[in-house]
Coordinates of C-alpha atoms in Angstrom, one line a residue:
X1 CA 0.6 -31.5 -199.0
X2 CA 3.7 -30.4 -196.9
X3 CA 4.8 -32.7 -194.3
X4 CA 7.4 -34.5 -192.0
X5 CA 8.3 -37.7 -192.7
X6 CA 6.9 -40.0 -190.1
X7 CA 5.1 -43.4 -190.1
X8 CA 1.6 -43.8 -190.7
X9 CA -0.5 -44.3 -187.9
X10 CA -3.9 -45.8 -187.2
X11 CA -5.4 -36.6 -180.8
X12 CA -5.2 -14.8 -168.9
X13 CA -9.1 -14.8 -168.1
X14 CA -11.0 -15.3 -164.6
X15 CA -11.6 -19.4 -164.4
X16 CA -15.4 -20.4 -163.9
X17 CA -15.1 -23.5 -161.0
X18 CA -18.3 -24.6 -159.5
X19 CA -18.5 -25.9 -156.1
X20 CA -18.2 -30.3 -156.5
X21 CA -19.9 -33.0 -154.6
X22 CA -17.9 -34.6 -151.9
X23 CA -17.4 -37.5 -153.6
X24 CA -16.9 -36.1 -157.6
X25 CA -17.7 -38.9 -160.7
X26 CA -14.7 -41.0 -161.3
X27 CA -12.5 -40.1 -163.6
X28 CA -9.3 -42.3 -164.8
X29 CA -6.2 -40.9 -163.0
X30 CA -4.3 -42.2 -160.6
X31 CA -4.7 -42.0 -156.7
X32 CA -1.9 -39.3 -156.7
X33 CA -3.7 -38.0 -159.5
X34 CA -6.8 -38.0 -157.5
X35 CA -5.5 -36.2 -154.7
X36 CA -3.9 -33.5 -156.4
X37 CA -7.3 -32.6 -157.9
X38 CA -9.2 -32.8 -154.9
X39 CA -6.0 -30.2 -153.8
X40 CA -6.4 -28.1 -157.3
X41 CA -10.6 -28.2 -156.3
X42 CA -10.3 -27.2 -152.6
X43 CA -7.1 -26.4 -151.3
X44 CA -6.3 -25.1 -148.7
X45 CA -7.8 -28.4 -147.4
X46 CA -7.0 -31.3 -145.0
X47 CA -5.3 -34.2 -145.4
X48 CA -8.2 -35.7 -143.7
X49 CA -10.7 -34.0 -146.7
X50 CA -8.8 -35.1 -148.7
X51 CA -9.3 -38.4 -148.1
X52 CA -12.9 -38.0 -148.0
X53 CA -13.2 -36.5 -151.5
X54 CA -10.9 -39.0 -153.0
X55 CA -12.4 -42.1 -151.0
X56 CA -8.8 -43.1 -150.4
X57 CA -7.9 -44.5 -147.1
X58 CA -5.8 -42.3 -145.0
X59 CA -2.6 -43.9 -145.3
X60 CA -3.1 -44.0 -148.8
X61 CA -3.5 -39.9 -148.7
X62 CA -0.6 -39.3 -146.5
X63 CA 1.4 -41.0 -148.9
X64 CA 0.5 -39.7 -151.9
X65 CA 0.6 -36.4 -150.4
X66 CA 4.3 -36.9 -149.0
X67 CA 5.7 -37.9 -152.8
X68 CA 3.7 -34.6 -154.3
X69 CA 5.0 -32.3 -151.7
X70 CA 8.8 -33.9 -152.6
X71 CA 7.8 -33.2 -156.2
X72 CA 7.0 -29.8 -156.0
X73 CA 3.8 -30.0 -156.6
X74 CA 2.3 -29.5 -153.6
X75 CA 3.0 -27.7 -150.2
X76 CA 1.5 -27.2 -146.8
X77 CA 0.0 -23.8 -146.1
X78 CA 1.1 -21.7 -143.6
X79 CA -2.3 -21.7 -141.8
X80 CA -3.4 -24.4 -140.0
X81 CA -6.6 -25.2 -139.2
X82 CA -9.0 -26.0 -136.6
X83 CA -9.8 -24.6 -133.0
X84 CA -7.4 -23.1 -131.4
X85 CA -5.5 -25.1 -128.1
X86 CA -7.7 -28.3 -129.0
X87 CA -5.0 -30.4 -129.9
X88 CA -2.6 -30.9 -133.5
X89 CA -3.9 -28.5 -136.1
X90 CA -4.3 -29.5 -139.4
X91 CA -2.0 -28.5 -141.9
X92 CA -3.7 -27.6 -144.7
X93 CA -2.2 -28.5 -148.5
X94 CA -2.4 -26.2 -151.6
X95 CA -0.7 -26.4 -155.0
X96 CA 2.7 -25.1 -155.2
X97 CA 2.8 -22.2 -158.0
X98 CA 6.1 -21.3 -156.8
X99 CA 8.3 -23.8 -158.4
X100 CA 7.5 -25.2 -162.1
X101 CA 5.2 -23.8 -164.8
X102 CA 4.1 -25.7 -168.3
X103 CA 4.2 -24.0 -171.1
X104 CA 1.6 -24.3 -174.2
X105 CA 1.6 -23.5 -177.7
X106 CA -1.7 -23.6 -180.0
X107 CA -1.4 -23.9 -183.5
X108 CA -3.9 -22.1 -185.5
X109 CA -4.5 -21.8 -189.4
X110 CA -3.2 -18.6 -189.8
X111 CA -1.1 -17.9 -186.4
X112 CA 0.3 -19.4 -183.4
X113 CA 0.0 -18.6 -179.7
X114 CA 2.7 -20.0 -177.0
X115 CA 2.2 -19.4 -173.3
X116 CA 3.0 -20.1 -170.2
X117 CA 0.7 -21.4 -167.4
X118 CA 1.0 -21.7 -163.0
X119 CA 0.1 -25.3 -161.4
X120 CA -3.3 -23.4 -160.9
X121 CA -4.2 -23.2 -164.8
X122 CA -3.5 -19.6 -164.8
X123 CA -2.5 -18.2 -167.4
X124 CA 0.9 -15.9 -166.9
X125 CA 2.2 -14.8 -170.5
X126 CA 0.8 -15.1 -174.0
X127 CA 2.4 -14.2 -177.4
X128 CA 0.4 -14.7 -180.2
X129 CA 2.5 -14.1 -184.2
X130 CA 1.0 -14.8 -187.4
X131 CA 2.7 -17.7 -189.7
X132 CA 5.2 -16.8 -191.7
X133 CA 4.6 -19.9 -194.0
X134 CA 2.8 -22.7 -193.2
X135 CA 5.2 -25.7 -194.1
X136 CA 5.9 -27.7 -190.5
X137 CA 9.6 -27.4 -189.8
X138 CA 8.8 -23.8 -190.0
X139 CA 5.9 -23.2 -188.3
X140 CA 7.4 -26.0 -185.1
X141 CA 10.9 -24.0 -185.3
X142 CA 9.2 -20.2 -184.9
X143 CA 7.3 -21.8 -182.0
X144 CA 10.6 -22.9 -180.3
X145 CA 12.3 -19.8 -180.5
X146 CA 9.6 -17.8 -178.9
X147 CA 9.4 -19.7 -175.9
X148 CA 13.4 -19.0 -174.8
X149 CA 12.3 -15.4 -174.7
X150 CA 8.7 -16.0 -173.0
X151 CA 11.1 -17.7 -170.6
X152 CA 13.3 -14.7 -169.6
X153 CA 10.6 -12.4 -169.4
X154 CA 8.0 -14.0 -167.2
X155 CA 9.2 -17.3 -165.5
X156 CA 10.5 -15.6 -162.2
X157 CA 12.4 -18.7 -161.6
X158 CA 10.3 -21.3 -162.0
X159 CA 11.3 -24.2 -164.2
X160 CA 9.0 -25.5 -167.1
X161 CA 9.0 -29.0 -166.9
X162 CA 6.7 -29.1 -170.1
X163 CA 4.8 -28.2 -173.4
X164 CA 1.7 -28.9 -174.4
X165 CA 0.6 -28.0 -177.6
X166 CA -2.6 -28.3 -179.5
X167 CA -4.2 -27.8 -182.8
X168 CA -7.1 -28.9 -184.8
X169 CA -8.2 -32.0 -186.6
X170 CA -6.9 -35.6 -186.3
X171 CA -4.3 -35.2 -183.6
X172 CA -2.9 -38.7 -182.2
X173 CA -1.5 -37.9 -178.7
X174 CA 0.2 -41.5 -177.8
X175 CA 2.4 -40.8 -181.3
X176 CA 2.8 -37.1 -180.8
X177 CA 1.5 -36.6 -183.9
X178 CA -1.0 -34.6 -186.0
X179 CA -2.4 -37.6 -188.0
X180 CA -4.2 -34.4 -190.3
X181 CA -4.9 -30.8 -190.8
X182 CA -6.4 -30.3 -194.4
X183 CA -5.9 -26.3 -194.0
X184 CA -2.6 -26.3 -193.2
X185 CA -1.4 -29.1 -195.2
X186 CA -0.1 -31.4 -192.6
X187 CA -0.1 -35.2 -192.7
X188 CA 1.5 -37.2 -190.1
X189 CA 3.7 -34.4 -188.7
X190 CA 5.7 -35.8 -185.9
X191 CA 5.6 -32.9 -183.8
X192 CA 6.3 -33.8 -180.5
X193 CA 9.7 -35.6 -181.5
X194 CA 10.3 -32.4 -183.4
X195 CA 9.6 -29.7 -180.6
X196 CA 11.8 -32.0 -178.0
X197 CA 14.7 -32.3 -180.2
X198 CA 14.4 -28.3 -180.3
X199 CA 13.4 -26.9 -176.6
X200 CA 14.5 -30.0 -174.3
X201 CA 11.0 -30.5 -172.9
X202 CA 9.0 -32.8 -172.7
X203 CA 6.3 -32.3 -175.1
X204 CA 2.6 -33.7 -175.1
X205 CA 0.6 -33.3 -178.4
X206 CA -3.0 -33.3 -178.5
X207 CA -6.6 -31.6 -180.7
X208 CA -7.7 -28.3 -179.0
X209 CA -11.3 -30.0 -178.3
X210 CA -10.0 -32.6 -176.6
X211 CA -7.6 -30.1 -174.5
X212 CA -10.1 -27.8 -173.8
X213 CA -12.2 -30.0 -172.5
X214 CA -9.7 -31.6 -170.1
X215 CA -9.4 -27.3 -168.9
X216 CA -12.9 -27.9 -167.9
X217 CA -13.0 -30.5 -166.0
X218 CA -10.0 -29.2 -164.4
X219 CA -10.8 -25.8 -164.1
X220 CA -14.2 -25.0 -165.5
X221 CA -17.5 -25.8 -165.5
X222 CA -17.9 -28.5 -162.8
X223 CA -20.6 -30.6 -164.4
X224 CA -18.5 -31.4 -167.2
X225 CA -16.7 -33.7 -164.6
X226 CA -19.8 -36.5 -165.6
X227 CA -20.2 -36.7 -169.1
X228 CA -20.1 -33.7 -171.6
X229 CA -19.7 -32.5 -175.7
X230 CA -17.2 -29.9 -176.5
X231 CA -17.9 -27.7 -179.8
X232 CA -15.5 -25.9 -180.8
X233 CA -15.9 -23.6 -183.9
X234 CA -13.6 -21.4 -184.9
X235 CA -11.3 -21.3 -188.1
X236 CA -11.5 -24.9 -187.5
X237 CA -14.5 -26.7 -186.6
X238 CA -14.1 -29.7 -184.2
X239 CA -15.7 -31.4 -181.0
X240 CA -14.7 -33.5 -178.0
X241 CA -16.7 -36.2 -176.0
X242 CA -16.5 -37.7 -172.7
X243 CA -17.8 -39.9 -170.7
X244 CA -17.6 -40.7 -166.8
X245 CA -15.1 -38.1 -166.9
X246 CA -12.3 -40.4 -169.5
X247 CA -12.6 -38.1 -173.1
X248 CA -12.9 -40.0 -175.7
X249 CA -10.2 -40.4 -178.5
X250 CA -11.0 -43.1 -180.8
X251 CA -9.4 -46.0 -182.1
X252 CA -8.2 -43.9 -185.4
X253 CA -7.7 -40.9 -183.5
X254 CA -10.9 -39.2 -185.1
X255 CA -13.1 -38.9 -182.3
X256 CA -14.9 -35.3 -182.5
X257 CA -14.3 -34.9 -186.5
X258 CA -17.8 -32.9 -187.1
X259 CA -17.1 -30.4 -189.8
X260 CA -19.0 -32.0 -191.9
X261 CA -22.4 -32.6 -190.2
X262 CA -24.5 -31.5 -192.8
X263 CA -26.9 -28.4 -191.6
X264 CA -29.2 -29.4 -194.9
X265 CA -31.6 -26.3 -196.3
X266 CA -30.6 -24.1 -193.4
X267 CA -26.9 -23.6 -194.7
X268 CA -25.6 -21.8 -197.9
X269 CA -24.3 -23.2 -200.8
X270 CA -20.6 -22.6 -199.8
X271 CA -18.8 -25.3 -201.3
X272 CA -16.7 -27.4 -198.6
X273 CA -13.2 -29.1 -199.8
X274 CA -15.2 -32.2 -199.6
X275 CA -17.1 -31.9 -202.6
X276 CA -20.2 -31.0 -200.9
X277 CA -22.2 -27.6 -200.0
X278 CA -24.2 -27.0 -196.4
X279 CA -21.2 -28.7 -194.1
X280 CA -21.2 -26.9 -190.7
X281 CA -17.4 -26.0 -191.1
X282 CA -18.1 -24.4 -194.8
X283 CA -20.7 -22.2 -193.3
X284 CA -19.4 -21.0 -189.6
X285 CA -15.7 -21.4 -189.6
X286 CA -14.3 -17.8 -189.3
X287 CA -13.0 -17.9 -192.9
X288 CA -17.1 -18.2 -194.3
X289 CA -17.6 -15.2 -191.9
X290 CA -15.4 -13.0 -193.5
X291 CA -16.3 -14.1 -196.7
X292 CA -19.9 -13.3 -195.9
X293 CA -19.2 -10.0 -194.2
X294 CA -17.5 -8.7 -197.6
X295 CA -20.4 -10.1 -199.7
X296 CA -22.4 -7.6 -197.6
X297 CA -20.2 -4.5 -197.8
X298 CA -18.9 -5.0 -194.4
X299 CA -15.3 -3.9 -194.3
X300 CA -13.6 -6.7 -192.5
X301 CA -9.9 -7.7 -193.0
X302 CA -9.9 -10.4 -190.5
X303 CA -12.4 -12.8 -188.0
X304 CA -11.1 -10.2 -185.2
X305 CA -11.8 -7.3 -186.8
X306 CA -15.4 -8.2 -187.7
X307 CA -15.9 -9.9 -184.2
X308 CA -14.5 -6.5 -182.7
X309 CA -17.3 -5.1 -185.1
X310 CA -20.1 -7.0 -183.7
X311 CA -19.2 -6.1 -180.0
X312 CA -19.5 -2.5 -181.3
X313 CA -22.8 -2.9 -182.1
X314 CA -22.0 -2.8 -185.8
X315 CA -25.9 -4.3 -186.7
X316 CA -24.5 -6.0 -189.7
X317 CA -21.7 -7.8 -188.0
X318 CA -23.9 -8.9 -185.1
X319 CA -26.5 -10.2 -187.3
X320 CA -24.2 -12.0 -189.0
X321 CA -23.2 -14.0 -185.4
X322 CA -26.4 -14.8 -184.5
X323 CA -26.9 -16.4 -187.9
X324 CA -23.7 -18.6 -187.0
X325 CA -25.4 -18.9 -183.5
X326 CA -28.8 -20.6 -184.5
X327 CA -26.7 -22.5 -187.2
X328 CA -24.5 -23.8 -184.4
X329 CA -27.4 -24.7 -182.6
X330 CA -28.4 -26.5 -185.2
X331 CA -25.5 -28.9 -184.3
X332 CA -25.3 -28.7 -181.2
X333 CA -29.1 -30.6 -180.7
X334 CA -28.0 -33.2 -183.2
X335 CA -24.9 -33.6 -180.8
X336 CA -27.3 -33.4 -177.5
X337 CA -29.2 -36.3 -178.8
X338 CA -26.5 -38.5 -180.1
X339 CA -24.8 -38.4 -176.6
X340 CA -27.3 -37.0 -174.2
X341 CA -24.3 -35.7 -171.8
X342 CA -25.2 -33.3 -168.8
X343 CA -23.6 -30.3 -170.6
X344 CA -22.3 -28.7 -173.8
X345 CA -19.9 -26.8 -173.8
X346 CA -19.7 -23.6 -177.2
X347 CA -16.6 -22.6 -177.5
X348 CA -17.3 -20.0 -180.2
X349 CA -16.7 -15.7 -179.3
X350 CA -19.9 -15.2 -180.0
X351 CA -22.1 -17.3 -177.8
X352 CA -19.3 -16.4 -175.7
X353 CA -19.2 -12.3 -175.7
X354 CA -22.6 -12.1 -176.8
X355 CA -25.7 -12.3 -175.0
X356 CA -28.3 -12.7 -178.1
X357 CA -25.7 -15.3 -179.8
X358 CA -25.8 -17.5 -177.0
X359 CA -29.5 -16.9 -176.6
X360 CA -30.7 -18.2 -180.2
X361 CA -28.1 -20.9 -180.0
X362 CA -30.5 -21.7 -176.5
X363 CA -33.5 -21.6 -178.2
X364 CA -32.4 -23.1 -181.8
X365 CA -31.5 -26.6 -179.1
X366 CA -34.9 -25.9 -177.2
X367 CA -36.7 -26.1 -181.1
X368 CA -34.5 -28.9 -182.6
X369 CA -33.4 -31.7 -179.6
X370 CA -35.6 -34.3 -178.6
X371 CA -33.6 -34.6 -175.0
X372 CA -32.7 -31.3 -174.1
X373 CA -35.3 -29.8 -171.9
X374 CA -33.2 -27.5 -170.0
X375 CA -31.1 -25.6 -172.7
X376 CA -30.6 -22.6 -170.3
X377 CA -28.4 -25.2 -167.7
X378 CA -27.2 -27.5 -170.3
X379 CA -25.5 -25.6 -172.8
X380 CA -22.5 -23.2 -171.9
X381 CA -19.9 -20.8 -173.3
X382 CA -16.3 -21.7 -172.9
X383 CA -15.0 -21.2 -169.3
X384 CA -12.0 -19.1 -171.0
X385 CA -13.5 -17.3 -173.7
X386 CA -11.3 -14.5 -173.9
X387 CA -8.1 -17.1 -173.3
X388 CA -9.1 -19.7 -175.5
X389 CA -6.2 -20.8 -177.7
X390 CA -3.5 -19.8 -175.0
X391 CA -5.8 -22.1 -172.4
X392 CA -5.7 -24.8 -175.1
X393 CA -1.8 -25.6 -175.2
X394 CA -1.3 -25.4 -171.6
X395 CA -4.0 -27.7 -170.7
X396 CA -2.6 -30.4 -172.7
X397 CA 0.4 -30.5 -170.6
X398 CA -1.3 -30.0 -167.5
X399 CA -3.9 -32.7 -167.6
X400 CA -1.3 -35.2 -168.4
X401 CA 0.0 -34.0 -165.4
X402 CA -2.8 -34.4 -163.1
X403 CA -3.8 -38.0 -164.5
X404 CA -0.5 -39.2 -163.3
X405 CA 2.0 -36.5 -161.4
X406 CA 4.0 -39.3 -159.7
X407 CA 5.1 -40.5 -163.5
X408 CA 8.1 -39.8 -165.8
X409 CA 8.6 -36.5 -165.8
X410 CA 12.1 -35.6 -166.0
X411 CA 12.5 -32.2 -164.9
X412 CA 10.9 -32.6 -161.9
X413 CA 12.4 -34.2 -159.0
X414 CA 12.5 -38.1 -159.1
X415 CA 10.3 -39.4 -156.0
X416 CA 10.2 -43.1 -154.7

């Protein structure tokens, strides 16, 4: 297999926010990480708000909020609240999109997608290319000669202070390095070390489960903000958990590694690289759906083209999707019951795009989980279908930044 030499060691769509509890379940950031969440939730707000959705003391706030503001990460609105003539307004507080942007960059089996992305989670440019080979050094360097060029055409003057970038399988985000991705070939790749050395950025490394489900909790689907399962299934098949809002990663990194949950009679006889038949990767990744779509005549040169297909109407092509769906189900009680978290989150187009997909993957859960009694409320499409893999990159960056904005970053102003 292809790979860098590094040592061996043992992770633009409309955004879906809910409205959160006063006090929201704890989650491990610091207090200025705290408060610029509770500004990202509900700002324009208070100081004084503040405070009460962080439980932080006032003092504490005003502080915090003083360093953030000095950062650029913050600023005060230009409407203040409260009546009129009844003494000093309130000067509300709201993320500052103005000033610094992140940057993202997903890595995919067969392309890549770098982006860039506001303070906000908004998503500003996207450019998604094909590989032209799949050996690291090339694959890392293409990436970094996009993003010059993204740069010059859509950063306005705003400095990126960042790049996040995500992929599949065993990602170890402490090392920067993708411990494993069979379909590419990679083993130990040290890719953050290699993408600083080339843009200059800082660069956080981490799996697209685990990324996207920090987007949620940041962005999304509130009640992922307790405890939650991310499946994501796509030409790689993968999952994230978390728990009292912390995600978990795993002592060797390998957290989430589910392609191989066996889906038993209901699956084909597609032989996996594992040596076995009926895996859950081997029979929905978008590589089995193509195969599948040719063994039935369906002319399909690509996942997107069949997917395009099936939101035609093509009856072939959507049957096809639902089949993945109530597979995917399938999964998706066997995860409900090993975690029991208050949602799950399907990241997969077709649960996504398509009512009847997302409907037997309900009802597949409502037949096969012994705690799921409320498929309907518990299980959910993606908050960015649509924006998935340009969501992915970007997030990585930006929920390191909002665990702890007052840390090193060193394009952004230094702050006592």
């Amino acid at each position: 297999m292809k790979s860098l030499s590094a040592p061996a060691r043992r992770g633009p769509t409309s955004l879906r926010r809910s409205d959160i509890p006063a006090v929201a379940p704890a989650r491990r950031v610091s207090g200025a990480g705290s408060v610029l969440s509770a500004i990202l939730d509900h700002g324009p707000v208070a100081r004084s708000t503040v405070a009460r959705l962080t439980g932080l003391s006032p003092a504490s706030v005003t502080g915090h909020t003083g360093r953030l503001v000095a950062r650029g990460l913050i600023r005060e609105s230009a409407q203040a609240t409260g009546p009129k003539g009844l003494g000093r307004p309130h000067i509300p507080l709201e993320i500052d999109t103005s000033r610094h942007l992140v940057a993202g960059a997903h890595i995919a089996v067969a392309h890549s997608t770098v982006s860039l992305m506001d303070l906000r989670g908004r998503i500003l440019a996207v450019d998604r290319q094909p590989h032209r080979g799949t050996e690291p050094q090339r694959i890392l360097g293409d990436v970094a000669a996009r993003l010059p060029r993204l740069l010059a055409a859509h950063a306005a003057g705003r400095t990126v202070f960042a790049l996040g970038v995500a992929t599949g399988h065993r990602v170890d985000p402490e090392a920067g390095l993708v411990i494993e991705h069979p379909q590419l070939g990679w083993r130990n790749v040290p890719v953050r070390d290699v993408l600083a050395a080339a843009t200059g950025l800082q660069v956080q490394v981490d799996s697209h489960a685990r990324a996207l489900a920090r987007a949620e909790q940041m962005l999304g689907e509130a009640t992922t903000r307790a405890s939650m399962v991310l499946l994501f299934v796509g030409a790689v098949v993968d999952a994230a958990f978390a728990t009292a809002g912390a995600i978990h990663l795993g002592p060797r990194s390998g957290a989430g590694s589910v392609a191989h949950l066996p889906l038993g009679s209901a699956g084909g006889a597609e032989p996996c690289p594992c040596g076995r038949t009926g895996c859950l990767q081997s029979e929905v990744s978008e590589h089995a759906m193509v195969r599948r779509a040719a063994e039935q005549g369906l002319p399909a040169a690509s996942f997107t083209e069949l997917l395009d297909q099936a939101l035609a109407g093509e009856a072939r092509a959507v049957a096809l999707f639902r089949r993945r769906a109530r597979l995917v189900g399938r999964a998706a009680a066997l995860l409900l019951d090993m975690f029991d978290p208050e949602v799950l989150v399907v990241v997969e187009p077709g649960a996504g795009r398509l009512p009847q997909c997302l409907a037997d993957l309900r009802a597949e859960v409502a037949e096969r989980s012994w705690v799921c009694d409320d498929p309907e409320r518990a299980v959910v499409p993606s908050s960015f279908t649509g924006s998935v893999l340009a969501t992915a990159g970007g997030a990585v960056a930006l929920g390191v930044l909002y665990a702890d904005p007052l840390g090193s970053w060193t394009a952004l102003p230094t702050v006592s």
